[in-house]
Amino acid sequence: MTAQMTSDAISISDEEKEILQEIMNIAFGKAAADLAEVISIFVRLSVPEIAMVQVIDLPAYLRSEVSCCEPISIIEQNFWGEFKGSAFLVFKSGAEKELISLLDSGGEASFESESLEILERETLMEVGNILIGACVGKVAELLKDVVTYSPPRVIIEDNPDHAIPESLLDPSLTAIILKTVFCFHERDVNGLLFLVTSQESVAWLKNALFEFMEQYECA
Amino acid sequence: MNALEQIFGTVNIGLVIMDKELKVTHWNRWMFLHSGIAAEQIVGSSIFDHFPDLNSPKFTRNCKAVLAFGNFSFFSQKLHHFLFPFKPVGSFGAKFEHMQQSCTMGPLRGDDNSVNSIFVIVQDVTELAVYEQKLMEMNVRDGLTGIYNRRHFESRLKEECERHRRYNRKLSMIMFDIDFFKKVNDTYGHQCGDHVLKGVSSGIASIIRKTDCLARYGGEEFCCLLPETELGPATMLAERFRAHVMEMILLYQETEVRVTISLGVSEFQEDDSPEMLLKRADNALYDAKRTGRNKVVAL
C-alpha cells in the first residue's frame, strides 16, 4: 500500500511534529537515565530535531550534517517493528580510542592476537548497539511497539553515500529524520544520532502519536 | 512434544533461554552435545554456576541491556572467539583450542510485551574461522619460502615509516640478494634453486627478532625491515646475515651447495618516504654487488 501513497500522505502537521519531538525527548531522557542506571554509561542527549527529506536526498543530507567533523565513523543498524527504519550513529574518527575506556572490559583486554583495529571496531559496534537500542527501544515502548534489530555495521570512511541501505528505503519515499546530538559525561566524545524512518511508518506513527496524546487528554 | 519443541531439540545451533536472574530455563540438545551438561542438570541453576567465565562485565552488561531495553547483543567470533568453552568438532583442534562461536542474544517478551527472559543463539563458525585464517596467511606469505611476501612487506614498510614519523623512532632496512643465483639454477636446476631460496630464508628467519619483518621482495631478492634499529646495529646484523649464509651448507640430492649474499643497509631519515628508504637500500646493495659481492654496504 505504501508504494501507492501520494506525497501528501507524508505531510505531518506541525502539531504532530511537536508531539513526535516531545515523545523523542521523553524517550531519550528515559534512555539516558536507564543507560546510567543499568550499565553505568553516562550520556547526554540533546532535544531532537525533526526533518523531512526525500530518501533520494538522504546521502546529501547526511553529508552536509556531518561535514563539520570529517573523517567520520558511522555505525548503522536497522530496526523493524511498526516503527521501522535505520539508525546512524556518527562519531568523529578516532573516537573509538576514547570509547574503549567507556566500556569496562574487566581485565578482558588481553586480546593478544587481535589487532587494535578489530578491538576499536567492536567497541564502536557495542557502543552503537547499546545507544541505538536504548533510544529506539524507548521510542517504540512509548508508542506501544516492539522492534527487533539487525546486527550493527561499522562504516569507517568519509563518504556517507554508502551508508544508506538501498533495500530498506524506497527512494521514491520521504524519510523522517530525527537528529540528536549526544555526548558522554567526563569524556571528550560526542556524536550525532539519526533515526531515519520511512513513509511506510507514517500512517502507524500518526495513529500512535494520536493514542499517545489521548492518554494525557483522558487523564 | 509440539513441532517447535522438536525443532528446538534438533536444530544444529545452540539455543539457551535464561530468566531475568540468568537462571537457565531451556537448554537444547546441541548445547548438551557440546557441553556434556544435560538439560536436567542445568535447568533451574544460574548460567554462571556452570560457566563461571561468562561472569564478565561485557556479558552481564549485554544481559542488562537486553532486559532493560529489549536490545539485541552480538558477540562476534572476531573479538570474543566464543562464549561457551566447547571443544572444536572435527579436525580443527590443531588450529583452535576452542570451538569458534558467533553468538546472538535477545529479549523474549511475555503477553504484556515486557521482556521476561533472554535467549542466546550459539553458532559454530570454527570452519569459517579456519578458512579465514588460512586466507589471511596466504595473503601475507610467500608460497615458496613461507616468509612474508612483497605485498605484506610494503604495507608494513608504510606503517613503520608512519610510526617513525609520529613517534620519532628509529627504523632501518637490509636489502640482500643471492650472488650468482642464475648460476645455481643453470648448474643444478630450478628445483635446487628453490631449495636454496628456502634454505637462505629460513636461515635468516632464524636469527632475526620477532618484530623484524623478513620478506621475499623479488626472485632472489629479500628485504628485512628493522624497527627500533639504527644504521650501526643494522649493519652489524647484516654482517651476521652474510656470515651465516656463507657458512651454510645446503644439501640438495646429496650435492653440497654453497652460496653467498650481498647486502645493502639504509636508515630512515627525516622527511624520507618509504620509497626513498627502499631506494637507498637498493643503491647500497648495488654498490655491494659492484664492488665484489659477499659484502655489506651501508648508505
PDB file of C-alpha atoms in Angstrom, chain A residues 16 18-27 30 138-144 204-219:
ATOM      1  CA  GLU A  16       2.192  16.112  15.066  1.00  0.00           C
ATOM      2  CA  GLU A  18       5.688  18.718  18.076  1.00  0.00           C
ATOM      3  CA  ILE A  19       4.200  15.601  19.621  1.00  0.00           C
ATOM      4  CA  LEU A  20       6.836  13.467  17.956  1.00  0.00           C
ATOM      5  CA  GLN A  21       9.539  15.762  19.221  1.00  0.00           C
ATOM      6  CA  GLU A  22       8.107  15.527  22.710  1.00  0.00           C
ATOM      7  CA  ILE A  23       7.980  11.743  22.511  1.00  0.00           C
ATOM      8  CA  MET A  24      11.598  11.631  21.371  1.00  0.00           C
ATOM      9  CA  ASN A  25      12.535  13.923  24.176  1.00  0.00           C
ATOM     10  CA  ILE A  26      10.869  11.733  26.785  1.00  0.00           C
ATOM     11  CA  ALA A  27      12.230   8.573  25.181  1.00  0.00           C
ATOM     12  CA  LYS A  30      14.473   7.680  29.739  1.00  0.00           C
ATOM     13  CA  LYS A 138      12.295   3.663  24.340  1.00  0.00           C
ATOM     14  CA  VAL A 139      10.572   5.402  21.425  1.00  0.00           C
ATOM     15  CA  ALA A 140       8.960   2.087  20.487  1.00  0.00           C
ATOM     16  CA  GLU A 141       7.977   1.422  24.071  1.00  0.00           C
ATOM     17  CA  LEU A 142       6.224   4.797  24.398  1.00  0.00           C
ATOM     18  CA  LEU A 143       4.373   4.116  21.185  1.00  0.00           C
ATOM     19  CA  LYS A 144       3.488   0.582  22.331  1.00  0.00           C
ATOM     20  CA  TRP A 204       1.139   3.986  12.002  1.00  0.00           C
ATOM     21  CA  LEU A 205       3.154   6.781  13.581  1.00  0.00           C
ATOM     22  CA  LYS A 206       0.315   9.301  13.235  1.00  0.00           C
ATOM     23  CA  ASN A 207      -2.023   6.848  14.897  1.00  0.00           C
ATOM     24  CA  ALA A 208       0.434   6.066  17.665  1.00  0.00           C
ATOM     25  CA  LEU A 209       1.006   9.778  18.279  1.00  0.00           C
ATOM     26  CA  PHE A 210      -2.732  10.276  18.497  1.00  0.00           C
ATOM     27  CA  GLU A 211      -3.088   7.459  21.036  1.00  0.00           C
ATOM     28  CA  PHE A 212      -0.136   8.748  22.971  1.00  0.00           C
ATOM     29  CA  MET A 213      -1.774  12.169  23.349  1.00  0.00           C
ATOM     30  CA  GLU A 214      -5.113  10.636  24.146  1.00  0.00           C
ATOM     31  CA  GLN A 215      -3.851   9.052  27.334  1.00  0.00           C
ATOM     32  CA  TYR A 216      -2.978  12.531  28.599  1.00  0.00           C
ATOM     33  CA  GLU A 217      -6.204  14.074  27.473  1.00  0.00           C
ATOM     34  CA  CYS A 218      -8.178  11.386  29.281  1.00  0.00           C
ATOM     35  CA  ALA A 219      -6.185  11.848  32.432  1.00  0.00           C
TER      36      ALA A 219
END
